[in-house]
Coordinates of C-alpha atoms in Angstrom, one line a residue:
X1 CA -45.9 -24.3 -13.9
X2 CA -43.9 -21.1 -14.3
X3 CA -40.1 -21.3 -14.4
X4 CA -38.2 -19.7 -11.5
X5 CA -36.3 -16.5 -12.3
X6 CA -32.7 -17.1 -11.0
X7 CA -31.5 -13.5 -11.7
X8 CA -30.9 -11.3 -8.7
X9 CA -33.7 -9.0 -7.8
X10 CA -31.6 -5.9 -8.3
X11 CA -28.3 -5.2 -9.9
X12 CA -27.7 -1.8 -8.3
X13 CA -24.2 -1.2 -6.8
X14 CA -25.9 -0.6 -3.4
X15 CA -27.0 -4.3 -3.4
X16 CA -23.5 -5.6 -4.0
X17 CA -21.6 -6.9 -1.0
X18 CA -18.6 -4.8 0.2
X19 CA -16.2 -7.4 -1.3
X20 CA -17.7 -7.2 -4.8
X21 CA -15.6 -5.8 -7.6
X22 CA -16.2 -2.1 -8.1
X23 CA -16.5 -0.9 -11.8
X24 CA -13.8 1.8 -12.2
X25 CA -13.8 4.7 -14.5
X26 CA -10.7 5.3 -16.7
X27 CA -9.5 8.1 -14.5
X28 CA -9.8 6.0 -11.4
X29 CA -7.9 3.2 -13.1
X30 CA -5.1 5.6 -14.2
X31 CA -4.9 6.8 -10.6
X32 CA -4.6 3.3 -9.3
X33 CA -1.9 2.4 -11.8
X34 CA 0.1 5.4 -10.6
X35 CA -0.4 4.2 -7.1
X36 CA 0.8 0.7 -8.1
X37 CA 3.9 2.2 -9.7
X38 CA 4.7 4.2 -6.5
X39 CA 4.1 1.2 -4.3
X40 CA 6.2 -0.9 -6.6
X41 CA 9.1 1.6 -6.2
X42 CA 8.6 1.5 -2.4
X43 CA 8.7 -2.3 -2.5
X44 CA 11.8 -2.4 -4.7
X45 CA 13.7 0.1 -2.5
X46 CA 12.6 -1.8 0.6
X47 CA 13.9 -5.1 -0.8
X48 CA 17.2 -3.5 -1.8
X49 CA 17.6 -2.0 1.6
X50 CA 17.0 -5.4 3.3
X51 CA 19.6 -6.9 0.9
X52 CA 22.0 -4.2 2.0
X53 CA 21.3 -5.0 5.7
X54 CA 22.0 -8.7 5.0
X55 CA 25.3 -7.8 3.2
X56 CA 26.4 -5.5 6.0
X57 CA 25.1 -7.6 9.0
X58 CA 28.6 -7.9 10.5
X59 CA 29.1 -4.1 10.8
X60 CA 27.4 -3.2 14.1
X61 CA 27.8 0.5 13.4
X62 CA 25.7 0.2 10.2
X63 CA 23.3 -2.5 11.1
X64 CA 21.8 -2.9 14.6
X65 CA 18.8 -4.9 15.9
X66 CA 16.5 -1.9 15.3
X67 CA 17.6 -1.8 11.6
X68 CA 16.8 -5.5 11.2
X69 CA 13.4 -5.2 12.7
X70 CA 12.5 -2.0 10.8
X71 CA 13.6 -3.3 7.4
X72 CA 11.8 -6.6 7.8
X73 CA 8.6 -4.8 8.7
X74 CA 8.9 -2.4 5.8
X75 CA 9.4 -5.2 3.3
X76 CA 6.4 -7.1 4.7
X77 CA 4.2 -4.0 4.6
X78 CA 5.4 -3.2 1.1
X79 CA 4.5 -6.6 -0.2
X80 CA 1.0 -6.4 1.4
X81 CA 0.5 -2.9 0.0
X82 CA 1.7 -3.9 -3.5
X83 CA -0.6 -7.0 -3.7
X84 CA -3.4 -4.8 -2.4
X85 CA -2.7 -2.1 -5.0
X86 CA -2.9 -4.8 -7.8
X87 CA -6.2 -6.0 -6.4
X88 CA -7.5 -2.5 -6.1
X89 CA -6.9 -2.0 -9.8
X90 CA -9.2 -4.9 -10.4
X91 CA -11.9 -3.2 -8.3
X92 CA -11.4 -4.7 -4.9
X93 CA -12.9 -2.4 -2.2
X94 CA -11.1 -4.2 0.7
X95 CA -7.8 -4.0 -1.1
X96 CA -8.2 -0.3 -1.8
X97 CA -9.0 0.2 1.9
X98 CA -5.8 -1.7 2.9
X99 CA -3.7 0.6 0.6
X100 CA -5.3 3.7 2.2
X101 CA -4.7 2.4 5.8
X102 CA -1.2 1.1 5.2
X103 CA 0.0 4.2 3.4
X104 CA -1.1 6.4 6.3
X105 CA 0.3 4.0 9.0
X106 CA 3.7 3.6 7.3
X107 CA 3.9 7.4 6.7
X108 CA 3.4 8.0 10.4
X109 CA 6.0 5.3 11.3
X110 CA 8.5 6.8 8.9
X111 CA 8.0 10.2 10.5
X112 CA 8.8 8.7 13.9
X113 CA 11.8 6.8 12.6
X114 CA 13.3 10.0 11.1
X115 CA 12.5 12.0 14.3
X116 CA 14.0 9.5 16.9
X117 CA 17.5 10.6 17.6
X118 CA 20.2 7.9 17.6
X119 CA 18.0 4.8 17.3
X120 CA 18.6 4.4 13.6
X121 CA 21.6 5.1 11.4
X122 CA 21.5 8.2 9.2
X123 CA 21.6 6.0 6.0
X124 CA 18.4 4.3 7.1
X125 CA 16.7 7.6 7.9
X126 CA 17.6 8.8 4.4
X127 CA 16.2 5.6 2.8
X128 CA 13.0 5.9 4.9
X129 CA 12.7 9.5 3.8
X130 CA 12.7 8.4 0.2
X131 CA 10.2 5.7 1.0
X132 CA 8.1 8.4 2.7
X133 CA 8.1 10.5 -0.4
X134 CA 6.7 7.6 -2.5
X135 CA 4.1 6.8 0.2
X136 CA 3.1 10.5 0.4
X137 CA 2.3 10.3 -3.3
X138 CA 0.3 7.1 -2.6
X139 CA -1.6 8.6 0.3
X140 CA -2.5 11.7 -1.8
X141 CA -3.8 9.6 -4.7
X142 CA -5.8 7.0 -2.7
X143 CA -7.3 9.6 -0.4
X144 CA -8.3 11.9 -3.3
X145 CA -11.9 12.5 -4.2
X146 CA -11.7 10.5 -7.5
X147 CA -10.8 7.2 -5.8
X148 CA -12.8 7.7 -2.6
X149 CA -16.0 8.3 -4.6
X150 CA -15.2 5.3 -6.9
X151 CA -14.8 3.0 -3.9
X152 CA -17.5 4.5 -1.7
X153 CA -19.9 2.0 -0.3
X154 CA -23.2 2.1 -2.1

């Protein structure tokens, strides 16, 4: 009686499920490491901003309800994006996709925050502009040809 072959029938990347780890070239890894640094800066600035909001909570001219909501959302999205960036470095296709989507969504939200007159204090608009610069870098990197082709579904 012949022994059963337990190896997969094919080992081609096209046969891997979408959640399988993607082998990354050195240039793709370097791009993802830059992305992780930018997202880490975005996370750090967002946490510092939330800490400032907590410290200044009794000054209604500096911290209003919109500031509370916005800074909480920004910190939450930054945490998700940072964890996703770390997972993308390890080759996770869904994590890479999350970084792409969140960077675009948060960039659009920042543009709206900066454009709305009077809803947010100037200091928050400046902080959001700095976050936007970091996220623009993220969006440019993760939407570049190098990473898109690395994570393309087989």
